[in-house]
Each structure stands twice: as C-alpha cells, then as structure tokens.
PDB file of C-alpha atoms in Angstrom:
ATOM      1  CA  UNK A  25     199.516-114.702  56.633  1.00 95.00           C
ATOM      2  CA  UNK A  26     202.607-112.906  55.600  1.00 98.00           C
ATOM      3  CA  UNK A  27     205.113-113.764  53.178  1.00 98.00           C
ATOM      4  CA  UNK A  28     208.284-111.779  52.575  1.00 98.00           C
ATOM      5  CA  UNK A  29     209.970-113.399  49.079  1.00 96.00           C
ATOM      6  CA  UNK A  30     213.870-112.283  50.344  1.00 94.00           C
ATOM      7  CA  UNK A  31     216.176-114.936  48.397  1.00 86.00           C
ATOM      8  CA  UNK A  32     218.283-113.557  45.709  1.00 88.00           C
ATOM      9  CA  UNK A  33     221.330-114.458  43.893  1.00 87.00           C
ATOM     10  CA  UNK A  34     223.829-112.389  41.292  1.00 86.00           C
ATOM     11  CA  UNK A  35     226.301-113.581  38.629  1.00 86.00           C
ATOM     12  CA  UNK A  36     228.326-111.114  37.598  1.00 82.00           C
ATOM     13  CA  UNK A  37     228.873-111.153  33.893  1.00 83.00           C
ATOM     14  CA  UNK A  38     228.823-109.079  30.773  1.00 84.00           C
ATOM     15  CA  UNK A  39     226.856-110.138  27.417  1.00 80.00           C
ATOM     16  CA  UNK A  40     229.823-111.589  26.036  1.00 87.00           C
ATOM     17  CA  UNK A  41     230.653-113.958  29.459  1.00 89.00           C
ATOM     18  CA  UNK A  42     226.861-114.603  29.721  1.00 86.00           C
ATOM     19  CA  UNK A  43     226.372-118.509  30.731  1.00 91.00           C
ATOM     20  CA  UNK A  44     223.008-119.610  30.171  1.00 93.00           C
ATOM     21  CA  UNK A  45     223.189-121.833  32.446  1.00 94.00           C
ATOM     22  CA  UNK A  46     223.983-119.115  35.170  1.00 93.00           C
ATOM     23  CA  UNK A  47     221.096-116.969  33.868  1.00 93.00           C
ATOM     24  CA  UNK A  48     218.582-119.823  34.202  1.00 95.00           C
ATOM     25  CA  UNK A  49     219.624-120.039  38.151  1.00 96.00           C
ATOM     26  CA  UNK A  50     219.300-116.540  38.903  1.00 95.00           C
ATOM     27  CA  UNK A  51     215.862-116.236  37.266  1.00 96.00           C
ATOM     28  CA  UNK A  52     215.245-120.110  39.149  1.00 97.00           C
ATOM     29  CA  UNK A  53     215.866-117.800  42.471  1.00 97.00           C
ATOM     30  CA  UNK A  54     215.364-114.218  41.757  1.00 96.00           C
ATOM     31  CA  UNK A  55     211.612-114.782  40.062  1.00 97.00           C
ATOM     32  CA  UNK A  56     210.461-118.177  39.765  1.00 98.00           C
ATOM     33  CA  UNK A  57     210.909-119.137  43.824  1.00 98.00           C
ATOM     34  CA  UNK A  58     209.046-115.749  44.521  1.00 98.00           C
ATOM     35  CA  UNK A  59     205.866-116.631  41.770  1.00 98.00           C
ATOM     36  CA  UNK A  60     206.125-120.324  43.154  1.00 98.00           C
ATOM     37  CA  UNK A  61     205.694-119.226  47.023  1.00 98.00           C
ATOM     38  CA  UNK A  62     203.409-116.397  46.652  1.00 98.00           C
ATOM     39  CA  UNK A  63     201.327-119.159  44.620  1.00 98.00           C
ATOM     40  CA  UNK A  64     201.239-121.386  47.138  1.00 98.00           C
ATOM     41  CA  UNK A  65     200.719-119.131  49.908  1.00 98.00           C
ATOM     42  CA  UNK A  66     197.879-117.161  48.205  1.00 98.00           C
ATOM     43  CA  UNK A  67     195.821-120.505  48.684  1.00 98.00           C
ATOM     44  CA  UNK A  68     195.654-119.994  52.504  1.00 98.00           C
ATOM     45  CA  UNK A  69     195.656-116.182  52.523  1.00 98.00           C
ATOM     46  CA  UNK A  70     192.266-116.302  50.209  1.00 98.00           C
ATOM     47  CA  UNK A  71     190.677-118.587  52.400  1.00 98.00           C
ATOM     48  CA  UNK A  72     191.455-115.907  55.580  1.00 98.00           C
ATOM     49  CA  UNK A  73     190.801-112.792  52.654  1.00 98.00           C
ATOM     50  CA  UNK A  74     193.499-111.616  54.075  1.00 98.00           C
ATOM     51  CA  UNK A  75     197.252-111.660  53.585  1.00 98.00           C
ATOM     52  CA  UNK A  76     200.703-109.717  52.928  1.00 98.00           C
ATOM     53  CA  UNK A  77     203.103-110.291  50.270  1.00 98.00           C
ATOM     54  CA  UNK A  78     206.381-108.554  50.087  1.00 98.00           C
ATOM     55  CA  UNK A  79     208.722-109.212  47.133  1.00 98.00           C
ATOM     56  CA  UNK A  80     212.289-108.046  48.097  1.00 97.00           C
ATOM     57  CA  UNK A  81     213.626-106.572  44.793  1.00 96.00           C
ATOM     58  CA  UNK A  82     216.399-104.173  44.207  1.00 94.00           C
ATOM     59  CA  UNK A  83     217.247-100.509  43.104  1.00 93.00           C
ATOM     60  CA  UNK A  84     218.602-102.399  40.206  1.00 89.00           C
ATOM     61  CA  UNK A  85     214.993-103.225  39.517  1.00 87.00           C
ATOM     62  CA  UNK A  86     215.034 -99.360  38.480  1.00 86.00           C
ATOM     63  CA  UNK A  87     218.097 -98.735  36.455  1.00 83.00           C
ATOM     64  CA  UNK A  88     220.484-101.144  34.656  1.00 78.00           C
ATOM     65  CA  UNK A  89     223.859-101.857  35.244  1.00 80.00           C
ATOM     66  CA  UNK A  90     226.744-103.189  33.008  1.00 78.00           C
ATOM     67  CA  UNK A  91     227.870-106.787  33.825  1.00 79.00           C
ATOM     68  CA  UNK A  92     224.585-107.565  36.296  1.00 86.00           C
ATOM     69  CA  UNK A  93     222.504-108.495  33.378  1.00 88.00           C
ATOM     70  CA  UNK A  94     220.862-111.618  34.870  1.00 92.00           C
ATOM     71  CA  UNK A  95     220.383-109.973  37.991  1.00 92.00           C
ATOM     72  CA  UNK A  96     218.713-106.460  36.660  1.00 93.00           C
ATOM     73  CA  UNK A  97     216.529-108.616  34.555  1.00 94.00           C
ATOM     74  CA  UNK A  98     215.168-110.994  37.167  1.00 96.00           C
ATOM     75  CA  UNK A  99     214.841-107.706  39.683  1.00 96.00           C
ATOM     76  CA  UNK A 100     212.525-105.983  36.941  1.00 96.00           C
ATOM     77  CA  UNK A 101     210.535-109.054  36.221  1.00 97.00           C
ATOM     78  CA  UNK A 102     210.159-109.160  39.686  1.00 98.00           C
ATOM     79  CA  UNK A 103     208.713-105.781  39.819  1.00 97.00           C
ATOM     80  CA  UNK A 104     206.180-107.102  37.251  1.00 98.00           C
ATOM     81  CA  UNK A 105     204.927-110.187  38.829  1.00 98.00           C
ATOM     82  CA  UNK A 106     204.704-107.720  41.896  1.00 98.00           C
ATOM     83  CA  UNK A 107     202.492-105.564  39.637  1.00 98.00           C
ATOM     84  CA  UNK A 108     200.354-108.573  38.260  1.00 98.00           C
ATOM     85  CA  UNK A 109     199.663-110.398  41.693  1.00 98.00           C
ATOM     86  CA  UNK A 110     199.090-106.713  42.971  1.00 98.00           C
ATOM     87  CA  UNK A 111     195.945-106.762  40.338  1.00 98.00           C
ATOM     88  CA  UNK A 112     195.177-110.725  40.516  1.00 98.00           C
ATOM     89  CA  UNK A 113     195.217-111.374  44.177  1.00 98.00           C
ATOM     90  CA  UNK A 114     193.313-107.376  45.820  1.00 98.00           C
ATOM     91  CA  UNK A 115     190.113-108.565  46.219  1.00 98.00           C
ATOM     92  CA  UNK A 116     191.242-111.337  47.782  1.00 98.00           C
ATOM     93  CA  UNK A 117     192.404-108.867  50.892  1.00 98.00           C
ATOM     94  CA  UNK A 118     195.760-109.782  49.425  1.00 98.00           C
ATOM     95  CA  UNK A 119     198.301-106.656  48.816  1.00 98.00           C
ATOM     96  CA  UNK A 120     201.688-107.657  47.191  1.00 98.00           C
ATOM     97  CA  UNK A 121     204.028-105.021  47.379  1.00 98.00           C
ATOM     98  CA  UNK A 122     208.169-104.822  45.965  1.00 98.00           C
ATOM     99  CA  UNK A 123     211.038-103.150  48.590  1.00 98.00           C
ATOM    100  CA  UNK A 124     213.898-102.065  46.444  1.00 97.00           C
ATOM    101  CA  UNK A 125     216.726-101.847  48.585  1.00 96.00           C
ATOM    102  CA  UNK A 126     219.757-100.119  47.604  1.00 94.00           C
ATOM    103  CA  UNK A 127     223.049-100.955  48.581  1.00 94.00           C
ATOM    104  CA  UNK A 128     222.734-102.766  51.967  1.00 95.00           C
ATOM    105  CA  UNK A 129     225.631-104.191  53.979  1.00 95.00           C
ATOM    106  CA  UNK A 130     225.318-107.888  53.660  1.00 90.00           C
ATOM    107  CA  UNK A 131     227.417-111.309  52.866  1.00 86.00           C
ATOM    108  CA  UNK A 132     226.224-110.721  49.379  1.00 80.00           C
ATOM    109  CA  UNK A 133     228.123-107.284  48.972  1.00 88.00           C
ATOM    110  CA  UNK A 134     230.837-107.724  51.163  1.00 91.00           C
ATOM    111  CA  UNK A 135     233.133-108.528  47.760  1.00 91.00           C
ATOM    112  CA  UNK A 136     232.400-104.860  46.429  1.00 91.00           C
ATOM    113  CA  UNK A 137     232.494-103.132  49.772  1.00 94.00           C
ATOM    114  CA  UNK A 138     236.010-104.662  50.073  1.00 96.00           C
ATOM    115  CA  UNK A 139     236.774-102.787  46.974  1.00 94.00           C
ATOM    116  CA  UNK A 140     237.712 -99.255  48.055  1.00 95.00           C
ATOM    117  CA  UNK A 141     236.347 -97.336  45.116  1.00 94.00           C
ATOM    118  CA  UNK A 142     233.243 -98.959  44.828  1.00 92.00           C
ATOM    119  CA  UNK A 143     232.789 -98.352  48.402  1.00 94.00           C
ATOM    120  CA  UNK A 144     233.670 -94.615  48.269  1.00 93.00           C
ATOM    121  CA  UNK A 145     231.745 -94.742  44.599  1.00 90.00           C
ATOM    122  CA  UNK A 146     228.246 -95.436  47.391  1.00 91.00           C
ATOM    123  CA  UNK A 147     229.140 -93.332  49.854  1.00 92.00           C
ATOM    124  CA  UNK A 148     229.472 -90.177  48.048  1.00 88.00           C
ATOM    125  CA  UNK A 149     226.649 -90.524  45.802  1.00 87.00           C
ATOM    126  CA  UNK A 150     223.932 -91.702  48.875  1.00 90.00           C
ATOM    127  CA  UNK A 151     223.432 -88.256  50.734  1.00 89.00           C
ATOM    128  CA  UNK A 152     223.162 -89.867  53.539  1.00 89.00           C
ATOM    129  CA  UNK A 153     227.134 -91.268  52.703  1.00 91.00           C
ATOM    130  CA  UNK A 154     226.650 -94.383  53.932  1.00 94.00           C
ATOM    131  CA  UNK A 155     225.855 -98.074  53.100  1.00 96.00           C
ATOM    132  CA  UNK A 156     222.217 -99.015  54.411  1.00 97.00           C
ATOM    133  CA  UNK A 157     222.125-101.403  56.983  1.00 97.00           C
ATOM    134  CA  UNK A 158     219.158-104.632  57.436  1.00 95.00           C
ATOM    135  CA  UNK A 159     218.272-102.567  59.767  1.00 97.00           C
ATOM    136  CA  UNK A 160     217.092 -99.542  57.826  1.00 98.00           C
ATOM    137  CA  UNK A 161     214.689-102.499  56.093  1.00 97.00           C
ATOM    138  CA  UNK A 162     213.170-103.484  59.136  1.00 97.00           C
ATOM    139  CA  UNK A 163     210.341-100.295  59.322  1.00 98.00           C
ATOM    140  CA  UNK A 164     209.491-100.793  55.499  1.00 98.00           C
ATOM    141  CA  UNK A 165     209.001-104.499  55.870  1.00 98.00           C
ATOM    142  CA  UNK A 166     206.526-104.144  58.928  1.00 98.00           C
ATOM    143  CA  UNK A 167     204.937-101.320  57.035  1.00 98.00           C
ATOM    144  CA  UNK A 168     204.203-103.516  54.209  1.00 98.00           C
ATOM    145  CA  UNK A 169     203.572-106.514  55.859  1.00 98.00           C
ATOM    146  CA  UNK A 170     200.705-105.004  58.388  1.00 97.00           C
ATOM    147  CA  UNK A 171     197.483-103.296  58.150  1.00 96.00           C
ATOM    148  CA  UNK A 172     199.757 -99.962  58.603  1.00 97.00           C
ATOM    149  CA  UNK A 173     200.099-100.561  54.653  1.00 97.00           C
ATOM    150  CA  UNK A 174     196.591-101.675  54.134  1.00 97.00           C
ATOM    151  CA  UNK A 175     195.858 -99.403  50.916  1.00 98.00           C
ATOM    152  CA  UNK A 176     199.314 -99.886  49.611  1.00 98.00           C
ATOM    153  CA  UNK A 177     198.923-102.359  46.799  1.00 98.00           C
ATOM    154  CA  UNK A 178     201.524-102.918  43.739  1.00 98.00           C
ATOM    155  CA  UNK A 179     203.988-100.159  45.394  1.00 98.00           C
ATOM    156  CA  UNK A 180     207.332-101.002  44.545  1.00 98.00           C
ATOM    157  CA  UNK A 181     209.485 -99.023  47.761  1.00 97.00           C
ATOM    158  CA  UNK A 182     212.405 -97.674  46.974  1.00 96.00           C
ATOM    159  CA  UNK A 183     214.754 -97.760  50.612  1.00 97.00           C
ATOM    160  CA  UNK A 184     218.104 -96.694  49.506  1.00 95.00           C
ATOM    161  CA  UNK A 185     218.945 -93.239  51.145  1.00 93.00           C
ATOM    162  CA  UNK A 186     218.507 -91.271  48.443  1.00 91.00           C
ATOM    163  CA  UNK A 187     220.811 -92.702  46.070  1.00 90.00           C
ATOM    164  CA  UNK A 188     218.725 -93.419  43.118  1.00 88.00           C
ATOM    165  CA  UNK A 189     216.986 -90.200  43.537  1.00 83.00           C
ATOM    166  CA  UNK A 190     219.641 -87.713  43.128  1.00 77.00           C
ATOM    167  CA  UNK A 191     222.421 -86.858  40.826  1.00 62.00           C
ATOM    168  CA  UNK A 192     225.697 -86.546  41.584  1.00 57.00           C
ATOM    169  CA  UNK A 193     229.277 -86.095  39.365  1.00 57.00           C
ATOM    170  CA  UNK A 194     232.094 -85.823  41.455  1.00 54.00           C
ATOM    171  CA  UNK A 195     232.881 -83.309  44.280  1.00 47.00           C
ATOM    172  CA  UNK A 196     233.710 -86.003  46.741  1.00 50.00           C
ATOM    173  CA  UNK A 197     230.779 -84.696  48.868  1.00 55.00           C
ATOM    174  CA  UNK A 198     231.613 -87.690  51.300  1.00 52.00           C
ATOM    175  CA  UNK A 199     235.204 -88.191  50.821  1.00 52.00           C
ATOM    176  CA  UNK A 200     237.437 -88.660  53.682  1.00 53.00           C
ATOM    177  CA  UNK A 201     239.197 -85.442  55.005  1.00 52.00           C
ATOM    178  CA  UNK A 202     242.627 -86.311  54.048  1.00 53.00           C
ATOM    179  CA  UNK A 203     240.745 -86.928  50.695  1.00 50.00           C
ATOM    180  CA  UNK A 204     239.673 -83.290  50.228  1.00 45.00           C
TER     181      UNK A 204
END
C-alpha cells in the first residue's frame, strides 16, 4: 500500500492580518488530513508489513517566509510528524518519507508566477532558471514510494533545482537578454 499525503492549502497573511480561523484550516489540511490518512492507512499496511508513505511538504518546510506564516508552520510540522511516523511505524515495513518541492508550476502558484518579479525573483536564483514542473516530482515520488527507496526512512527530499541550496544576490544570472 502506498499513500502519497499531496493536499495543501496557503493563506497569505502577515502576523498582524492573521485570522485564526484561516490558520485553523490550513493546519485542518496541511497536517491534520496527512496524520488522519497515514493513521488510517497504517492499519492495512501493518497487516501486509509493508507500506509507503510520502508526505508532500514544501521548501518552505526549510526556511520561513514573511506573510506565509500558517503555511511555513503547517509545512514544518509536517516535517515532524514525517519524522515521528518515520520512528513509530519502521518495523512495521512502513517508511514515511517528506518531498519538499520548491516552486512548481501549478493552479496554486499561478497568482505569483503572474507577477513578473516574483517570477524573475525564481528564475534567477534556481540555477537551473526555471520553475519546476509536476513532472520533475514524478522520479522522487516513485523513488519513495517503491522498494527503490527501501532504506530511506524519515528523509525529508528536497526537489527544487537548487534553489534552496545556493546563494545568490543579484547579477541577473537568468535575466532576459534585453535585461542585461
């Protein structure tokens, strides 16, 4: 049995705009659907001593971000339930494992990749100067989600092209020739 936890939502808001309300829903989604699921499905995977869990979290799960509060705190939790049902469910047969992506072009980004500096903001700081793709998530996920990642067990997999990994300031490495 497989499960891959890949719901998530995002209110945008700073401390001062925070609505608990709107908090309560993203942890409802971002955490509490993912511990209720992998609860439920760890019932059937013990009884096989075997199964695949795959939490889909987010490079924000690794850094913070100014007005994603509810988001980068349900994304880190997430990390740590991925952690604690990494250690809770092993000798089961069970491995739970986290994929971080970075920014991937979905529904759910489409309002900042509209926005032209945010978009050029990702492009030049990934070296690869792009936006990943659900594509790029496809070989990770199977990875994870087969015996090919039998001994990997409370990972949390970073797939974002480099971008949290390096350090960039300016230079417009991946700015548009007219830009130069």
């Amino acid at each position: 049995d497989v499960l891959v936890n890949n719901a998530g939502i995002n209110k945008r808001a700073t401390l001062d705009e925070l609505d608990i309300a709107d908090v309560q829903r993203v942890l409802d989604c971002n955490l509490l659907g993912p511990a209720v699921l992998a609860r439920e499905c760890a019932v059937h995977m013990r009884q096989r001593q075997w199964g695949r869990i795959v939490n889909v979290g987010s490079i924000m799960s690794t850094v913070g971000r100014a007005g994603l509060g509810a988001y980068v705190a349900s994304k880190h939790a997430l990390n740590g339930l991925t952690k604690v049902l990494s250690a809770e469910l092993g000798a089961d047969g069970i491995t739970v494992n986290c994929l971080a992506p970075g920014y991937i072009s979905t529904d759910l980004t489409s309002t900042v990749q509209a926005d032209a500096a945010f978009d050029f903001a990702v492009r030049d700081r990934n070296p690869e100067g792009r936006w990943g793709t659900a594509a790029d998530l496809v070989g990770p996920v199977l990875m994870l989600a087969t015996d090919a990642g039998a001994y990997v067990n409370g990972a949390i997999l970073v797939v974002d092209g480099g971008f949290t990994e390096t350090f960039h300031i300016g230079g417009a490495r991946h700015a548009p020739a007219a830009a130069r």
